[in-house]
Amino acid sequence: MRKFLAVVKHEYKKIVLKWTFLIATLLFPLIAAAFAVVPALIFSIKGDATRIIVVDQTGKIAPRIKENLSKETAEAAEKSEDESLENLTASQQEQMKRAAEQLEESFIFVEYNADAKPIEQIKRELNAKITGKELDAYLIVPPDYDAPKANFEFFSRKANDPVAKSTVRNAINGAVRSQRLADANISEDKLKNLSQNVDFSIKKISEEGNEKDSEGTFAAAFIVGLMIYITLLIYGQQIMAAVIEEKETRIAEILFSSAKPFELMMGKLVGVGLAGLTQLAIWIISALALAVVGLANMSAAGMSISLPDITLLTIIYFFIFFLLGFFIYATIYALIGSMVTTVQEGGQFALIPVMVLVVGFYMSFAVIRDPNSSLSFWVSIAPFLAPITMPVRILAETPPFWQIALSIALNGAAIAGLIWLAARVYRVGMLMYGKRATIPEVWKWIRQS
Amino acid sequence: MSFEVRAGRVFGFLGPNGAGKTTTIRMIVGITAPDDGQIELFGERISNETQNRIGYLPEERGLYKKMKIVDQLRYFAALKNVSQTEADKRIDFWLERMNLAEWKKKKTTDLSKGMSQKIQFISTVLHNPDLLILDEPFSGLDPVNVEFMISVVAELKAQGKTIIFSTHLMETAERLCDDIILINKSRKVIGGTLREVKGSFGKNLIALRCVGGETVLEDKNLVAKTTTHSDEMELELAVNADAQDLLKRLIENGAAISKFEEIEPSLNDIFIEKVGSI
């Protein structure tokens, strides 16, 4: 036992007292933030204003489209939203404001006289303008705009921009709809009243019957999944590298003459696992502290934001599943490390656990979308996947206790099996120099002992 | 294969490459288990307790690359159940003894190969083991350091440590060992005290330079065969004859002796003859 503790202490200090540990601890929150912010940033970057020509030989639709794409409408939309701002989260407000700002500057309408020219000629002329970079896009309104199969043609130098595409499509649909109503003799005032948007916000009912803000929950669940995924990956690789170092430098021989291989392997797993726990604890405590401080500031500023309700039990579950995952993957990595001869060779084999981890990470999205589907049930009790998916599911919507218990039991059994296997391979593999163990050889070691 | 190592002596464990030396040693230190047979240390079956009393310096050895020397040594000592305060004392003592004190806080990558070898040796003796097993301990050392390490080993022997010394360098073995065993293809070829082994090797040769005493040399009960070289003779003693007897008889017969030397076979000769002949 004393030797086991010596190994634990050694492995723990080896990781925690290194400056890379400090950097990783500080870096993760930045990476997580980047994951959350960068996509939004990319979509919010304003391209140059699009110079656009709307060709409308009916003369009815073009003004409406222009109106829909113009500044005033966007501002009006923003104003109407102001009334309901209180019901929205900060991020939703931001999104809407951003969308409005984008509209403001995005389109410049270029005048073009299309009278009586045939369509072919118009297209030729406008295509030439686009090639000559005088114009970015043009839209051709068909004369039969009201027919069921009327085809609006949009030509653009950057037709793949999804934001521009949906903006234009919305503007056209809005314009045609308004025109149809106008054709049906409905006054403009009435029209505005009728087409007023309703407010729509999603709340989720928790077990206790409380309303919860579902966006916060989704974000928290995603971050939890990411956090477990990344730590399992990093610490698994650490274990493998440490095992290979001891094998490569032949230190294993000295270690094995001092303590039992099983003690050494378990000591390594536990030591590195504790280092991982330390890191997670730092993250969680600082995240909770930030959330509490942030919340206090915001409510002082008159804003009310609901946090996903994270209870002590949730945090305990989180650590339990992290440990389950850690022992599953760390054991696999230790096993691989004791079979191969170099880190490079180990890297190839390590692709297998990495792939399983990636599957678990992607499954957590399915779990976030529908925590009660049968898919969510199966992936959250399945060994290898559950350590990522179950904490996500617990956060999204806590499943019945028996499912959590079943998940813990199944993954615990998987760990016992893996450790049994790894101990047998480790004992022989660590002393085998020069060549990689083949699968039949490994099978022989497992059966012999 | 069966052999005994007597306490307080240096035991040479000799054999060609691939003879099974390392495998045997691994069984003694408890790394691998024997398929059959048994190993006793200090009068008891090998166990975790006996492990703590062994210091093992493997032939293939290394250190953690990016770790401070002192931290590595502390770890190896802790794995042998040495308390940290005790370990620190001994680390300082041994680093001083090996003239490596200023490298205490350095990392392995800063050390030369010879220095690493000495650090590895320190890790072998830190827990003050009763039995030292040194597998090719001097490989990679320059002659000056080999002499230095030999003196350290002799010191440890003087402290009453038992030393198993595995090598295929016969000259070193001959200098250090009290007892030897020679193995080949996992079988014992020859074993015993160095003297016994040499004696039992059979070739009782004597180099002789003298004037007179011819009658003695013709006695078939004493001398089996005489070969004359340029200015001296090589005698092969008869079975059961004794070199001292021969010397006494020669003097009694008035021979003037300028050289009388028992030629012992060197371990190298024995090694080549025994291993080469199989």
mmCIF file of C-alpha atoms in Angstrom, chain B residues 63-274:
data_model
loop_
_atom_site.group_PDB
_atom_site.id
_atom_site.type_symbol
_atom_site.label_atom_id
_atom_site.label_comp_id
_atom_site.label_asym_id
_atom_site.label_seq_id
_atom_site.Cartn_x
_atom_site.Cartn_y
_atom_site.Cartn_z
ATOM 1 C CA LEU B 63 16.057 7.250 -16.097
ATOM 2 C CA TYR B 64 13.087 9.573 -16.526
ATOM 3 C CA LYS B 65 14.232 12.052 -19.127
ATOM 4 C CA LYS B 66 12.634 15.240 -17.924
ATOM 5 C CA MET B 67 12.763 14.745 -14.188
ATOM 6 C CA LYS B 68 15.222 16.156 -11.696
ATOM 7 C CA ILE B 69 17.818 13.657 -10.516
ATOM 8 C CA VAL B 70 16.854 14.104 -6.870
ATOM 9 C CA ASP B 71 13.156 13.496 -7.597
ATOM 10 C CA GLN B 72 13.876 10.305 -9.489
ATOM 11 C CA LEU B 73 16.097 8.975 -6.743
ATOM 12 C CA ARG B 74 13.459 9.825 -4.133
ATOM 13 C CA TYR B 75 10.858 7.930 -6.146
ATOM 14 C CA PHE B 76 13.026 4.833 -6.545
ATOM 15 C CA ALA B 77 13.799 4.920 -2.822
ATOM 16 C CA ALA B 78 10.118 5.289 -1.927
ATOM 17 C CA LEU B 79 9.356 2.222 -4.037
ATOM 18 C CA LYS B 80 11.754 0.327 -1.799
ATOM 19 C CA ASN B 81 9.985 1.560 1.344
ATOM 20 C CA VAL B 82 12.639 4.073 2.364
ATOM 21 C CA SER B 83 11.266 7.093 4.210
ATOM 22 C CA GLN B 84 11.856 10.449 2.557
ATOM 23 C CA THR B 85 14.141 11.882 5.263
ATOM 24 C CA GLU B 86 16.279 8.753 5.191
ATOM 25 C CA ALA B 87 16.283 8.798 1.385
ATOM 26 C CA ASP B 88 17.387 12.445 1.268
ATOM 27 C CA LYS B 89 20.301 11.698 3.582
ATOM 28 C CA ARG B 90 21.459 8.802 1.481
ATOM 29 C CA ILE B 91 20.968 10.665 -1.809
ATOM 30 C CA ASP B 92 23.253 13.424 -0.570
ATOM 31 C CA PHE B 93 25.808 10.906 0.643
ATOM 32 C CA TRP B 94 25.909 8.983 -2.606
ATOM 33 C CA LEU B 95 25.877 11.990 -4.914
ATOM 34 C CA GLU B 96 28.851 13.278 -2.924
ATOM 35 C CA ARG B 97 30.563 9.882 -3.127
ATOM 36 C CA MET B 98 30.095 9.811 -6.911
ATOM 37 C CA ASN B 99 31.208 13.440 -7.309
ATOM 38 C CA LEU B 100 27.823 14.346 -8.730
ATOM 39 C CA ALA B 101 26.568 16.629 -5.966
ATOM 40 C CA GLU B 102 26.150 19.651 -8.226
ATOM 41 C CA TRP B 103 23.901 17.650 -10.577
ATOM 42 C CA LYS B 104 21.285 17.003 -7.920
ATOM 43 C CA LYS B 105 18.755 19.486 -9.340
ATOM 44 C CA LYS B 106 19.577 18.817 -13.003
ATOM 45 C CA LYS B 107 17.559 16.717 -15.393
ATOM 46 C CA THR B 108 18.661 13.466 -16.992
ATOM 47 C CA THR B 109 18.959 15.101 -20.388
ATOM 48 C CA ASP B 110 21.757 17.297 -19.001
ATOM 49 C CA LEU B 111 23.849 14.301 -17.928
ATOM 50 C CA SER B 112 26.494 12.430 -19.873
ATOM 51 C CA LYS B 113 26.058 8.708 -20.327
ATOM 52 C CA GLY B 114 28.630 7.890 -17.680
ATOM 53 C CA MET B 115 26.904 10.184 -15.182
ATOM 54 C CA SER B 116 23.559 8.522 -15.867
ATOM 55 C CA GLN B 117 25.207 5.173 -15.206
ATOM 56 C CA LYS B 118 26.399 6.382 -11.835
ATOM 57 C CA ILE B 119 22.955 7.776 -10.974
ATOM 58 C CA GLN B 120 21.467 4.419 -11.852
ATOM 59 C CA PHE B 121 23.986 2.771 -9.585
ATOM 60 C CA ILE B 122 22.951 5.118 -6.779
ATOM 61 C CA SER B 123 19.318 4.141 -7.289
ATOM 62 C CA THR B 124 20.416 0.527 -6.804
ATOM 63 C CA VAL B 125 22.058 1.090 -3.436
ATOM 64 C CA LEU B 126 19.846 3.820 -1.949
ATOM 65 C CA HIS B 127 17.786 1.427 0.154
ATOM 66 C CA ASN B 128 20.933 -0.141 1.604
ATOM 67 C CA PRO B 129 20.206 -3.600 0.198
ATOM 68 C CA ASP B 130 21.804 -6.762 1.547
ATOM 69 C CA LEU B 131 22.024 -8.258 -1.894
ATOM 70 C CA LEU B 132 23.202 -6.316 -4.915
ATOM 71 C CA ILE B 133 22.585 -7.662 -8.377
ATOM 72 C CA LEU B 134 24.641 -5.856 -10.966
ATOM 73 C CA ASP B 135 24.017 -6.790 -14.580
ATOM 74 C CA GLU B 136 26.895 -5.530 -16.763
ATOM 75 C CA PRO B 137 27.407 -2.599 -14.365
ATOM 76 C CA PHE B 138 30.442 -1.142 -16.114
ATOM 77 C CA SER B 139 29.284 -1.056 -19.700
ATOM 78 C CA GLY B 140 29.554 2.433 -21.125
ATOM 79 C CA LEU B 141 32.038 3.692 -18.530
ATOM 80 C CA ASP B 142 35.525 4.931 -19.328
ATOM 81 C CA PRO B 143 38.477 3.052 -17.740
ATOM 82 C CA VAL B 144 38.920 5.621 -14.989
ATOM 83 C CA ASN B 145 35.286 5.319 -13.976
ATOM 84 C CA VAL B 146 35.424 1.518 -14.224
ATOM 85 C CA GLU B 147 38.280 1.545 -11.683
ATOM 86 C CA PHE B 148 36.306 3.938 -9.514
ATOM 87 C CA MET B 149 33.176 1.784 -9.611
ATOM 88 C CA ILE B 150 35.190 -1.347 -8.873
ATOM 89 C CA SER B 151 36.479 0.333 -5.742
ATOM 90 C CA VAL B 152 32.912 1.272 -4.765
ATOM 91 C CA VAL B 153 31.795 -2.336 -5.233
ATOM 92 C CA ALA B 154 34.759 -3.529 -3.162
ATOM 93 C CA GLU B 155 33.722 -1.091 -0.427
ATOM 94 C CA LEU B 156 30.216 -2.477 -0.411
ATOM 95 C CA LYS B 157 31.608 -5.991 -0.179
ATOM 96 C CA ALA B 158 33.722 -4.932 2.786
ATOM 97 C CA GLN B 159 30.491 -3.741 4.445
ATOM 98 C CA GLY B 160 29.243 -7.316 4.228
ATOM 99 C CA LYS B 161 26.982 -6.960 1.230
ATOM 100 C CA THR B 162 26.479 -9.914 -1.038
ATOM 101 C CA ILE B 163 26.977 -9.104 -4.674
ATOM 102 C CA ILE B 164 25.837 -10.984 -7.737
ATOM 103 C CA PHE B 165 27.822 -9.722 -10.644
ATOM 104 C CA SER B 166 26.724 -10.653 -14.098
ATOM 105 C CA THR B 167 28.997 -10.047 -17.039
ATOM 106 C CA HIS B 168 30.614 -11.518 -20.076
ATOM 107 C CA LEU B 169 33.819 -9.593 -19.432
ATOM 108 C CA MET B 170 36.041 -12.262 -17.923
ATOM 109 C CA GLU B 171 38.916 -9.973 -16.925
ATOM 110 C CA THR B 172 36.665 -7.928 -14.641
ATOM 111 C CA ALA B 173 35.036 -11.040 -13.248
ATOM 112 C CA GLU B 174 38.408 -12.525 -12.461
ATOM 113 C CA ARG B 175 39.397 -9.425 -10.516
ATOM 114 C CA LEU B 176 36.186 -9.091 -8.525
ATOM 115 C CA CYS B 177 34.652 -12.471 -7.917
ATOM 116 C CA ASP B 178 35.121 -14.926 -5.085
ATOM 117 C CA ASP B 179 32.774 -17.489 -6.562
ATOM 118 C CA ILE B 180 31.556 -17.965 -10.087
ATOM 119 C CA ILE B 181 29.076 -19.890 -12.085
ATOM 120 C CA LEU B 182 29.299 -20.217 -15.820
ATOM 121 C CA ILE B 183 26.105 -20.964 -17.656
ATOM 122 C CA ASN B 184 25.349 -21.620 -21.280
ATOM 123 C CA LYS B 185 22.034 -22.233 -22.980
ATOM 124 C CA SER B 186 20.348 -22.018 -19.568
ATOM 125 C CA ARG B 187 22.474 -24.861 -18.140
ATOM 126 C CA LYS B 188 25.169 -24.659 -15.514
ATOM 127 C CA VAL B 189 28.504 -25.448 -17.123
ATOM 128 C CA ILE B 190 30.855 -25.017 -14.209
ATOM 129 C CA GLY B 191 30.669 -23.431 -10.774
ATOM 130 C CA GLY B 192 32.390 -22.988 -7.420
ATOM 131 C CA THR B 193 35.010 -20.730 -5.921
ATOM 132 C CA LEU B 194 37.252 -19.088 -8.450
ATOM 133 C CA ARG B 195 40.110 -21.292 -7.212
ATOM 134 C CA GLU B 196 38.119 -24.494 -7.409
ATOM 135 C CA VAL B 197 36.968 -23.707 -10.872
ATOM 136 C CA LYS B 198 40.448 -22.994 -12.060
ATOM 137 C CA GLY B 199 41.800 -26.034 -10.257
ATOM 138 C CA SER B 200 39.145 -28.338 -11.564
ATOM 139 C CA PHE B 201 39.781 -27.136 -15.013
ATOM 140 C CA GLY B 202 42.454 -29.793 -15.136
ATOM 141 C CA LYS B 203 45.365 -28.243 -16.920
ATOM 142 C CA ASN B 204 47.909 -28.201 -14.073
ATOM 143 C CA LEU B 205 50.689 -26.511 -15.950
ATOM 144 C CA ILE B 206 53.953 -25.254 -14.537
ATOM 145 C CA ALA B 207 56.443 -22.967 -16.202
ATOM 146 C CA LEU B 208 59.957 -23.900 -15.134
ATOM 147 C CA ARG B 209 63.367 -22.460 -15.859
ATOM 148 C CA CYS B 210 66.177 -24.337 -14.074
ATOM 149 C CA VAL B 211 69.530 -25.966 -14.357
ATOM 150 C CA GLY B 212 69.816 -29.594 -13.117
ATOM 151 C CA GLY B 213 67.162 -31.824 -11.543
ATOM 152 C CA GLU B 214 66.561 -33.842 -14.723
ATOM 153 C CA THR B 215 65.961 -37.035 -12.769
ATOM 154 C CA VAL B 216 63.060 -35.475 -10.944
ATOM 155 C CA LEU B 217 61.463 -34.343 -14.189
ATOM 156 C CA GLU B 218 61.662 -37.858 -15.556
ATOM 157 C CA ASP B 219 59.582 -39.237 -12.643
ATOM 158 C CA LYS B 220 56.324 -40.244 -14.270
ATOM 159 C CA ASN B 221 54.552 -40.035 -10.893
ATOM 160 C CA LEU B 222 55.230 -36.325 -10.834
ATOM 161 C CA VAL B 223 55.382 -35.076 -14.383
ATOM 162 C CA ALA B 224 53.139 -36.361 -17.099
ATOM 163 C CA LYS B 225 54.564 -34.409 -19.968
ATOM 164 C CA THR B 226 57.398 -32.000 -20.635
ATOM 165 C CA THR B 227 57.468 -29.468 -23.431
ATOM 166 C CA THR B 228 60.631 -27.476 -23.951
ATOM 167 C CA HIS B 229 60.389 -23.923 -25.185
ATOM 168 C CA SER B 230 63.396 -21.694 -26.030
ATOM 169 C CA ASP B 231 64.704 -21.187 -22.497
ATOM 170 C CA GLU B 232 62.063 -22.703 -20.274
ATOM 171 C CA MET B 233 59.933 -25.804 -19.937
ATOM 172 C CA GLU B 234 56.237 -26.295 -19.634
ATOM 173 C CA LEU B 235 55.376 -29.213 -17.383
ATOM 174 C CA GLU B 236 52.073 -30.926 -17.117
ATOM 175 C CA LEU B 237 51.719 -32.429 -13.651
ATOM 176 C CA ALA B 238 50.774 -36.052 -13.318
ATOM 177 C CA VAL B 239 47.381 -36.905 -11.859
ATOM 178 C CA ASN B 240 47.473 -36.533 -8.042
ATOM 179 C CA ALA B 241 50.839 -34.851 -8.204
ATOM 180 C CA ASP B 242 51.360 -31.649 -6.288
ATOM 181 C CA ALA B 243 53.309 -28.638 -7.483
ATOM 182 C CA GLN B 244 54.801 -28.070 -4.006
ATOM 183 C CA ASP B 245 56.107 -31.655 -3.968
ATOM 184 C CA LEU B 246 57.739 -31.127 -7.302
ATOM 185 C CA LEU B 247 59.362 -27.900 -6.139
ATOM 186 C CA LYS B 248 60.682 -29.575 -2.976
ATOM 187 C CA ARG B 249 62.090 -32.523 -4.941
ATOM 188 C CA LEU B 250 63.757 -30.216 -7.428
ATOM 189 C CA ILE B 251 65.492 -28.288 -4.660
ATOM 190 C CA GLU B 252 66.498 -31.478 -2.875
ATOM 191 C CA ASN B 253 68.086 -32.645 -6.106
ATOM 192 C CA GLY B 254 70.159 -29.500 -6.310
ATOM 193 C CA ALA B 255 68.464 -27.851 -9.230
ATOM 194 C CA ALA B 256 69.072 -24.110 -9.571
ATOM 195 C CA ILE B 257 65.615 -22.615 -10.142
ATOM 196 C CA SER B 258 65.188 -19.170 -11.688
ATOM 197 C CA LYS B 259 61.472 -19.505 -12.454
ATOM 198 C CA PHE B 260 58.772 -21.718 -11.043
ATOM 199 C CA GLU B 261 55.219 -20.672 -11.743
ATOM 200 C CA GLU B 262 51.903 -22.399 -11.635
ATOM 201 C CA ILE B 263 50.119 -21.428 -14.805
ATOM 202 C CA GLU B 264 46.430 -21.004 -14.056
ATOM 203 C CA PRO B 265 43.991 -21.051 -16.876
ATOM 204 C CA SER B 266 42.393 -17.616 -17.150
ATOM 205 C CA LEU B 267 38.641 -17.342 -16.866
ATOM 206 C CA ASN B 268 38.786 -16.251 -20.444
ATOM 207 C CA ASP B 269 40.369 -19.582 -21.444
ATOM 208 C CA ILE B 270 37.820 -21.502 -19.426
ATOM 209 C CA PHE B 271 34.999 -19.506 -20.922
ATOM 210 C CA ILE B 272 36.152 -20.062 -24.474
ATOM 211 C CA GLU B 273 36.837 -23.720 -23.949
ATOM 212 C CA LYS B 274 33.598 -24.476 -22.104
#
